[in-house]
CSV table of C-alpha atoms in Angstrom, one decimal:
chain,number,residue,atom,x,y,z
S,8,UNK,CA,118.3,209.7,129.4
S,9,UNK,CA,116.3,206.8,127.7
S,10,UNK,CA,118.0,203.5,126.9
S,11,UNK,CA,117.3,204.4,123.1
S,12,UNK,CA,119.1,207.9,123.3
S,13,UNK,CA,122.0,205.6,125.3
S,14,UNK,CA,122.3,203.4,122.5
S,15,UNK,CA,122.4,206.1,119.7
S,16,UNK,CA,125.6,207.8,121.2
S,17,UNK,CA,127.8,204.2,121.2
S,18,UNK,CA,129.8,204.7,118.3
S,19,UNK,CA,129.0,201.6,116.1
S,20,UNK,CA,129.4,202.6,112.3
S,21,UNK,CA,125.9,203.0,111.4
S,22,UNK,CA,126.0,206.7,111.1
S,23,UNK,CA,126.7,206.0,107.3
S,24,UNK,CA,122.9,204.0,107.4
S,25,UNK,CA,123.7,200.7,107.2
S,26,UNK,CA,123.5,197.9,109.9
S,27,UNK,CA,127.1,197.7,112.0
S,28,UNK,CA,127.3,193.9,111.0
S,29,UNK,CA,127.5,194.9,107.7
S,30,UNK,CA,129.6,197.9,107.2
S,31,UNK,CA,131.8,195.0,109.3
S,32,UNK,CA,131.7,192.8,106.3
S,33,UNK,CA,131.5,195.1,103.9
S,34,UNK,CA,134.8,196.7,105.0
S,35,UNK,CA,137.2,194.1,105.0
S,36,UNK,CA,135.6,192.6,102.0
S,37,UNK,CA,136.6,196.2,100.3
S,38,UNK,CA,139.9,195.8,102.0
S,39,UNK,CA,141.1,193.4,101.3
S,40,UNK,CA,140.4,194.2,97.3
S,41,UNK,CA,142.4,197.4,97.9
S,42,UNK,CA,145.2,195.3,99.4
S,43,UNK,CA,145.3,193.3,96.1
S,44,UNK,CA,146.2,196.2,94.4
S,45,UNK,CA,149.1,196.7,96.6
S,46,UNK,CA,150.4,193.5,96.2
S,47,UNK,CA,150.4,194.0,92.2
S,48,UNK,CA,152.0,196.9,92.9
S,49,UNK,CA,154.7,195.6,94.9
S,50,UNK,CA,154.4,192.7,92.0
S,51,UNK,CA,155.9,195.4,89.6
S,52,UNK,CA,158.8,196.2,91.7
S,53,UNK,CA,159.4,192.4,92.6
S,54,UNK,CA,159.3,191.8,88.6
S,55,UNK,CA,161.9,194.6,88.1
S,56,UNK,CA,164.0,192.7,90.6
S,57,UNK,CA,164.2,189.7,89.4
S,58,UNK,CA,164.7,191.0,85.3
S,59,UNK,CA,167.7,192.9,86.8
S,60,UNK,CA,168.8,189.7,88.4
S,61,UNK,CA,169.1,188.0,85.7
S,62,UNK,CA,171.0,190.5,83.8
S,63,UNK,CA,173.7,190.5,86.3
S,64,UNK,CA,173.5,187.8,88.8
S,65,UNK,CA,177.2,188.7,90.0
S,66,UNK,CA,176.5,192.2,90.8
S,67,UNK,CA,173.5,191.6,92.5
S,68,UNK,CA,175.4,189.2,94.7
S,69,UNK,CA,178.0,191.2,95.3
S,70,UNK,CA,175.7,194.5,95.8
S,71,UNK,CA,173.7,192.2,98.5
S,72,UNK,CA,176.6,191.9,100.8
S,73,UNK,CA,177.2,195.8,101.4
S,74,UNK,CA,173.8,195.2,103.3
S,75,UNK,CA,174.2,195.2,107.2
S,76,UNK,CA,172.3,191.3,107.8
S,77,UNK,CA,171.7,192.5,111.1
S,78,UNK,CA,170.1,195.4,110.4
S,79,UNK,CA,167.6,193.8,108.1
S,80,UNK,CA,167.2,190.7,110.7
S,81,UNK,CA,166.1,193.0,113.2
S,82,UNK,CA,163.9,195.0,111.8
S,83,UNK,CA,162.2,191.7,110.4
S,84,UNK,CA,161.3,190.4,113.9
S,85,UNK,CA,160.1,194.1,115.0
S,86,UNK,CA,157.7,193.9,112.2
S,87,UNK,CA,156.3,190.2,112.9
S,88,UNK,CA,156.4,191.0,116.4
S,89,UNK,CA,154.3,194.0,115.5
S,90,UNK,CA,152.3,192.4,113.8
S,91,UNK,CA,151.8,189.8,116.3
S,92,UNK,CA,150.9,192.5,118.8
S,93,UNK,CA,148.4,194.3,116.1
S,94,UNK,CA,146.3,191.0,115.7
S,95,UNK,CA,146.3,190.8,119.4
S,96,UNK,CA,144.3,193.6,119.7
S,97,UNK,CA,142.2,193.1,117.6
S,98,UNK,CA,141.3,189.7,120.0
S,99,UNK,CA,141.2,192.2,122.9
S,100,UNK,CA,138.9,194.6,121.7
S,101,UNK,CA,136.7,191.6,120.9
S,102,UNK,CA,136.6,190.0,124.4
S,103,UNK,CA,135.7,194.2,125.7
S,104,UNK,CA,139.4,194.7,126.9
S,105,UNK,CA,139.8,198.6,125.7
S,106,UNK,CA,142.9,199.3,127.6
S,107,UNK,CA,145.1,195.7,126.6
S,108,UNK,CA,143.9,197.0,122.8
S,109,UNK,CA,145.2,200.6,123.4
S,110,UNK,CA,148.6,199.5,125.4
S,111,UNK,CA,148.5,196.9,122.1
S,112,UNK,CA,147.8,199.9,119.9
S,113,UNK,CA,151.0,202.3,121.2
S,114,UNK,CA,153.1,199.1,121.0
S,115,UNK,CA,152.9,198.4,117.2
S,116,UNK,CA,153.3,202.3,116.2
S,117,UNK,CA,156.2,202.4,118.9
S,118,UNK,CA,157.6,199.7,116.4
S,119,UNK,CA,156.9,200.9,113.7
S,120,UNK,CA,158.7,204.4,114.6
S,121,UNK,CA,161.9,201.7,115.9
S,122,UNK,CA,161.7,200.3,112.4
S,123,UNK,CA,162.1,203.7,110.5
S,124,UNK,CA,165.1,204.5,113.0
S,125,UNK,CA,166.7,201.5,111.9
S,126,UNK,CA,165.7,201.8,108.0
S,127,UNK,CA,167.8,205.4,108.6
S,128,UNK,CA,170.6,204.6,110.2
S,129,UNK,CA,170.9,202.3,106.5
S,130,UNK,CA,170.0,204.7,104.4
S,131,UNK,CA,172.4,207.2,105.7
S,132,UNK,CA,175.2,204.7,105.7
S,133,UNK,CA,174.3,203.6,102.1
S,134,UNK,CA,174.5,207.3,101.0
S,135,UNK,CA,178.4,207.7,102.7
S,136,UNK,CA,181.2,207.2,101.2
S,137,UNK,CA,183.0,203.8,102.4
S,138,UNK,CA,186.2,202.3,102.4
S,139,UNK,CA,186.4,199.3,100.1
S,140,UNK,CA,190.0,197.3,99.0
S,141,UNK,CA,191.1,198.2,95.8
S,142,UNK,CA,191.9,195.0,95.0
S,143,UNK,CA,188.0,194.5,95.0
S,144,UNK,CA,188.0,197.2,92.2
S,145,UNK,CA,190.5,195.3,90.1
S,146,UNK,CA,187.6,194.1,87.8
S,147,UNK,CA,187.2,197.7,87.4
S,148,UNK,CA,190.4,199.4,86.4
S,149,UNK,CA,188.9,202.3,85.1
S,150,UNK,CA,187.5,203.3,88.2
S,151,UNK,CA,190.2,202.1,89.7
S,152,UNK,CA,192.2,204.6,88.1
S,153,UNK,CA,189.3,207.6,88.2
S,154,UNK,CA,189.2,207.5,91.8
S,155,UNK,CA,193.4,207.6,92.2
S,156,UNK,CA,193.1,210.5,90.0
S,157,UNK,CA,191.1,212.1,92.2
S,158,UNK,CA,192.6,211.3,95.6
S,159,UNK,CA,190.5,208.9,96.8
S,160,UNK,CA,193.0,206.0,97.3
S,161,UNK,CA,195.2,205.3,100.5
S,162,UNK,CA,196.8,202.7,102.6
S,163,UNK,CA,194.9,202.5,105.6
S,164,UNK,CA,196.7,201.6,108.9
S,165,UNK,CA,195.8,197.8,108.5
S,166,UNK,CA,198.5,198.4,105.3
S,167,UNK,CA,195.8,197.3,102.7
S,168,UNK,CA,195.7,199.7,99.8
S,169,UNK,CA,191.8,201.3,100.1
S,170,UNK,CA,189.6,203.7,98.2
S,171,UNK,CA,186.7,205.6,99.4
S,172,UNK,CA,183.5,204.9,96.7
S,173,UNK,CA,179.7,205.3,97.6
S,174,UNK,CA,177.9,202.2,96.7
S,175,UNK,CA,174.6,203.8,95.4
S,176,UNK,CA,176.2,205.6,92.9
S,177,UNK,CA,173.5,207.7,90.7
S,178,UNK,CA,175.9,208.3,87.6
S,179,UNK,CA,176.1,204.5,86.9
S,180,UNK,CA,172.2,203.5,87.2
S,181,UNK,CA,171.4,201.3,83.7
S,182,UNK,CA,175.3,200.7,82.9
S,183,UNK,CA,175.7,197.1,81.6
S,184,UNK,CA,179.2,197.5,81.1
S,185,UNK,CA,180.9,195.1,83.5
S,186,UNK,CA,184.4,197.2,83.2
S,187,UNK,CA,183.2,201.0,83.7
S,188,UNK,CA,180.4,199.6,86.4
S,189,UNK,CA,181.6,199.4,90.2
S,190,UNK,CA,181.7,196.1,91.8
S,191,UNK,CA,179.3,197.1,93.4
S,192,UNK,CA,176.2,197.3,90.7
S,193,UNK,CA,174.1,200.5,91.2
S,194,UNK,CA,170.9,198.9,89.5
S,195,UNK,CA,170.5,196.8,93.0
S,196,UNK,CA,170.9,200.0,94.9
S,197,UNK,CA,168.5,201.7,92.9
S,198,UNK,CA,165.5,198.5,93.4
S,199,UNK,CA,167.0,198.5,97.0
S,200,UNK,CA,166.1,202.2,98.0
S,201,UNK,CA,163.1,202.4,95.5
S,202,UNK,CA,161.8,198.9,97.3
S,203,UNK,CA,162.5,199.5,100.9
S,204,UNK,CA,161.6,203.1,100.1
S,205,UNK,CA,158.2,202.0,99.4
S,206,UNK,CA,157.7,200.0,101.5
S,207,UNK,CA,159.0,202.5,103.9
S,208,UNK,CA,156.2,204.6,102.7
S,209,UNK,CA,154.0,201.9,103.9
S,210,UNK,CA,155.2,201.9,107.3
S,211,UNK,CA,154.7,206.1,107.6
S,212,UNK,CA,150.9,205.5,106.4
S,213,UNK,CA,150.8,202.5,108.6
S,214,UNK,CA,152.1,204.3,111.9
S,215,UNK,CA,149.7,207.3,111.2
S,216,UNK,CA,146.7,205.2,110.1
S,217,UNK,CA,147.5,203.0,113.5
S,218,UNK,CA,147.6,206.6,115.4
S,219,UNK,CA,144.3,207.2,114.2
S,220,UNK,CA,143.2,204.0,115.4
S,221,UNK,CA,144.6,204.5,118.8
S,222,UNK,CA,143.4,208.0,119.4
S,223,UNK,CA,139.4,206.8,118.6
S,224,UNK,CA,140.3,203.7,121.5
S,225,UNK,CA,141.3,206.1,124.0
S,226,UNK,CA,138.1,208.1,123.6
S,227,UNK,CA,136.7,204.8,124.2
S,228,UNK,CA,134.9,204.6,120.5
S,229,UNK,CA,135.2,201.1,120.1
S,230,UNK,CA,133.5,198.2,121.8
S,231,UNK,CA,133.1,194.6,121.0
S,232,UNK,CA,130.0,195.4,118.9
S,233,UNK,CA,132.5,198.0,116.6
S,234,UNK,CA,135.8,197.6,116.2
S,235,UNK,CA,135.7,197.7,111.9
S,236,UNK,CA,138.6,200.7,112.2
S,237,UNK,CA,140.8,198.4,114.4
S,238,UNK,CA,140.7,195.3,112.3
S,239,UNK,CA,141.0,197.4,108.9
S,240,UNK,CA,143.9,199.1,110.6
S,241,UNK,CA,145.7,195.8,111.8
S,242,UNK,CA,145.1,194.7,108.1
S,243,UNK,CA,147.1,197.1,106.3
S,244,UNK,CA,150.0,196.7,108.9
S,245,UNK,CA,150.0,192.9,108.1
S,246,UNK,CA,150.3,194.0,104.4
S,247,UNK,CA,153.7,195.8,105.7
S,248,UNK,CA,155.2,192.8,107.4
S,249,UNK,CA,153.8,190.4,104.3
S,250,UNK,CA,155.4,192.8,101.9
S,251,UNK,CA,159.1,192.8,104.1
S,252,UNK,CA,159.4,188.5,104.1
S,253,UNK,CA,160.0,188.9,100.8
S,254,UNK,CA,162.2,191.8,100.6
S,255,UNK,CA,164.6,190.8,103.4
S,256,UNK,CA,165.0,187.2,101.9
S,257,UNK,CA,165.3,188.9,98.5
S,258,UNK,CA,167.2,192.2,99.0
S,259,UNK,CA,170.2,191.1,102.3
S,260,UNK,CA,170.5,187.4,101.9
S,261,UNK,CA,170.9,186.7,98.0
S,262,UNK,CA,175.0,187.3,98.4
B,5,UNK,CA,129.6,190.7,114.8
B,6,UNK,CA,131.2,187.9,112.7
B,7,UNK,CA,134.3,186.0,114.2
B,8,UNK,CA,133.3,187.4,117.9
B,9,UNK,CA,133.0,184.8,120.5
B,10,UNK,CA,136.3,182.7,120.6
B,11,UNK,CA,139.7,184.5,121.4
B,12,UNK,CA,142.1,183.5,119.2
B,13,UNK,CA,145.4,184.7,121.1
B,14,UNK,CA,146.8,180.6,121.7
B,15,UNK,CA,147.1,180.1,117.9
B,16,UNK,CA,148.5,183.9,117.3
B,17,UNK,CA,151.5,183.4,119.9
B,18,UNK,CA,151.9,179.6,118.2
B,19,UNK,CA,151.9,181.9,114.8
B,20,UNK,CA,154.7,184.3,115.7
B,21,UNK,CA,157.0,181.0,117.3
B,22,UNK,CA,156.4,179.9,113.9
B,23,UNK,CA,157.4,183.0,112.0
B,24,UNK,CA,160.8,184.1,114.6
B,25,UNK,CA,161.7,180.1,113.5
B,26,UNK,CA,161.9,180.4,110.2
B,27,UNK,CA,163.3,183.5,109.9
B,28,UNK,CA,166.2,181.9,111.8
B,29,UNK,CA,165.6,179.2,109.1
B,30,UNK,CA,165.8,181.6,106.5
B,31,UNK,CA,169.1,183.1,107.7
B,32,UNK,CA,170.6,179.9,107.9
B,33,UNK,CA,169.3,178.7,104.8
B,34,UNK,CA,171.5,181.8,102.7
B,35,UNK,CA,175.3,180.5,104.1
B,36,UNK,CA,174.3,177.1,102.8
B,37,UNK,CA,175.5,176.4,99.7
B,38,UNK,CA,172.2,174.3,97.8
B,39,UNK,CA,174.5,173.8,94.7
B,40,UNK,CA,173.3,177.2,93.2
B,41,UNK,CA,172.5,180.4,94.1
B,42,UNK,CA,169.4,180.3,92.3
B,43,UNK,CA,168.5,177.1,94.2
B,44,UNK,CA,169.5,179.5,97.3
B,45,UNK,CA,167.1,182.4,96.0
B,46,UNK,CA,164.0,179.7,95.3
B,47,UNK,CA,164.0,178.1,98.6
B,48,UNK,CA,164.8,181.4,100.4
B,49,UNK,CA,161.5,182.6,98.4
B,50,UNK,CA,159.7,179.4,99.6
B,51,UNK,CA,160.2,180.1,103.2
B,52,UNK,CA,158.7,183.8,102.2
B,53,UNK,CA,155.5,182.2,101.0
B,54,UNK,CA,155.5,179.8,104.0
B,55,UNK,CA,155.6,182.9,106.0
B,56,UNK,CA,153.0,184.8,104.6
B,57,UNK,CA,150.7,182.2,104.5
B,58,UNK,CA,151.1,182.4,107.9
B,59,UNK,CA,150.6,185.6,108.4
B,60,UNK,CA,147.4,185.8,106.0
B,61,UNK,CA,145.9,182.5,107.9
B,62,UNK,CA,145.7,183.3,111.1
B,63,UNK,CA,146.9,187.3,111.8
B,64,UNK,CA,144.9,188.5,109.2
B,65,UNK,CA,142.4,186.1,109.7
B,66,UNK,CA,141.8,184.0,106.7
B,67,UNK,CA,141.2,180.5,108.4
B,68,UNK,CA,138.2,182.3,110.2
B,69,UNK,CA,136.8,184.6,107.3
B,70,UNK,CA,133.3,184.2,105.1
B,71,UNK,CA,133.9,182.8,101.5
B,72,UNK,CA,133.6,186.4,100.3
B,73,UNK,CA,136.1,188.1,101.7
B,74,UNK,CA,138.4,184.9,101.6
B,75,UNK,CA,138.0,185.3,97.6
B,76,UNK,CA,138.6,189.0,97.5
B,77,UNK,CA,141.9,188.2,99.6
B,78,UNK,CA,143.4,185.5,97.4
B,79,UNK,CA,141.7,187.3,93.6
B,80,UNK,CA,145.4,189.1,92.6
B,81,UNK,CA,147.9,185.7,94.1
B,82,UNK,CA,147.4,183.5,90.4
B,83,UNK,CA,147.8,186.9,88.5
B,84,UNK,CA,151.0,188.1,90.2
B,85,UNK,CA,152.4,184.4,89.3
B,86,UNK,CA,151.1,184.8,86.1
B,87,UNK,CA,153.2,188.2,85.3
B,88,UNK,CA,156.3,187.6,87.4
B,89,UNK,CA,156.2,184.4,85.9
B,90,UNK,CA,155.8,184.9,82.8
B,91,UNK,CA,158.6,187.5,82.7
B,92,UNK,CA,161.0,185.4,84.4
B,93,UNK,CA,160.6,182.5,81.3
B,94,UNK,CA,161.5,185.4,79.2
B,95,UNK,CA,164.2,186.8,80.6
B,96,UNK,CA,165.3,183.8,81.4
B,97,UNK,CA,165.4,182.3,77.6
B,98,UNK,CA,167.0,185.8,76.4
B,99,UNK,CA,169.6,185.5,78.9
B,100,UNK,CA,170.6,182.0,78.4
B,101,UNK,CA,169.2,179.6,81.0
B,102,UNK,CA,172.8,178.4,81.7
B,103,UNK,CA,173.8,181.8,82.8
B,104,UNK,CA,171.0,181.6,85.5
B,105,UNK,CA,171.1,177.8,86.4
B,106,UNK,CA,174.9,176.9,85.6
């Protein structure tokens, strides 16, 4: 085999007819313009939030501390770890090392996968009926007296009077009326799920765009003359973790 | 290829410290009472930005990147301001600025 026929089989980008160096540039240049659209889109759903907030700073506050701190705590340092682990090999790859990047690689999606465990164990407890004091419904009295009407209300064994509500409750999205509305407001739960549900969205296209990305380095495709899918890959993962420091500030701390 | 050469791993690990820090910064910061929670939101949202300046800089590569791409990277930042801030005036003069800074 001749040295040109060698050089023809490395894997290096230019089977679309342009120079390596520049599909390089060219592809996070293009990147990086799709990740702006992203971040107008997330700009959107952060404008909703804060509208909504306004409207009802109380609720929101109050909606906020149903949210499990540590849950949301955790899964931000999974993310920046991941995304500390992502960059990382993208340095790896660059100084030749193929199997730190792939061990790198596995890492972040194994992360990733820990991050959507967490984001349903949440979910599912969001979707539950809990146990809340009725003295915390007093603002409420006519839900107060809905959910005695239809057995919900006990004394537990602690002797405190409860009643078991779901705090994302569908039937009250858009209600401005402070008396009928849980004290729990349902327009937070509804940007909460539609938020981390997009963003969880993110994380599903993230983990199968970084599988993608792994699978090519095990067959050894990428080299420290190409690594364009591995650095577009680590990009969009970063866009994950940029879009979550603002949501866990914004959506589990603001009680 | 651009940016090969130099391993940058020293400033990434300094990056994370950096970013596990202020998260811790961040969770203290919401059980202090600034006087009101609106103060508490803004400086929560500060740390964000901090943050992902961070994160943009040196894990997405910014501090090493051509003009180009550096432009592309920061082109949407002054027009999400512009929208989320200009809504925010608004909402905030309909509402009653009192209501949302008592």
């Amino acid at each position: 085999m001749s040295v040109a026929t060698a050089v023809k089989k490395l894997h290096d980008g230019s089977k679309w007819g342009n120079p390596p160096e520049l599909v390089y540039d060219m592809s996070r240049m293009g990147f990086w313009l799709f990740l702006a659209t992203e971040l107008l889109l997330f700009a959107v759903l952060f404008t909703a939030y804060a509208v909504y907030y306004f409207h009802d700073p109380a609720g929101f506050h109050a909606s906020a501390h149903e949210l499990s701190v540590g849950f949301g705590a955790a899964n931000t340092i999974i993310l920046l770890v991941s995304s500390f682990t992502v960059a990382w090999s993208i340095e790896a790859i660059k100084q030749g090392n193929i199997r730190l990047m792939n061990i790198l690689l596995a890492f972040t999606i194994g992360c990733g996968l820990v991050f959507l465990g967490n984001k349903y164990f949440e979910y599912s407890h969001k979707m539950h009926e809990v146990e809340l004091e009725a003295v915390a419904l007093a603002k409420s009295p006519a839900l107060l007296k809905d959910l005695k009407e239809q057995g919900k209300c006990f004394t537990n064994t602690a002797g405190q009077e409860v009643c078991r509500v779901i705090p994302f409750n569908v039937a009250n999205i858009g209600s401005g009326d402070p008396l009928t509305k849980p004290a729990f407001a349902s327009m937070f739960f509804f940007l909460y799920f539609f938020l981390t549900g997009v963003h969880g969205l993110h994380i599903v296209v993230g983990v199968a765009l970084l599988s993608w990305v792994l699978i090519k380095g095990l067959r050894g495709e990428f080299h420290p003359g190409w690594y364009t899918p591995v650095e577009v890959g680590g990009l969009y993962w970063h866009l994950v973790d940029l879009i979550w420091i603002y949501l866990f500030p914004l959506l589990y701390l603001v009680s | 290829m651009a940016g090969n050469g130099k391993s940058h791993v020293k400033e990434m690990a300094l990056t994370l410290a950096a970013l596990l820090i202020l998260t811790v910064i961040t969770v203290w910061a919401a059980h202090v009472n600034f006087g009101s929670l609106a103060i508490n939101i803004v400086i929560a949202v500060l740390i964000a930005t901090i943050k992902v300046s961070l994160v943009m800089l040196f894990f997405m590569h910014l501090r090493w990147e051509n003009k180009l791409v550096v432009a592309f990277a920061i082109l949407a930042i002054p027009f999400i301001i512009l929208a989320i801030g200009a809504i925010i005036w608004d909402t905030t003069i309909r509402v009653g600025v009192e209501k949302v800074f008592p």
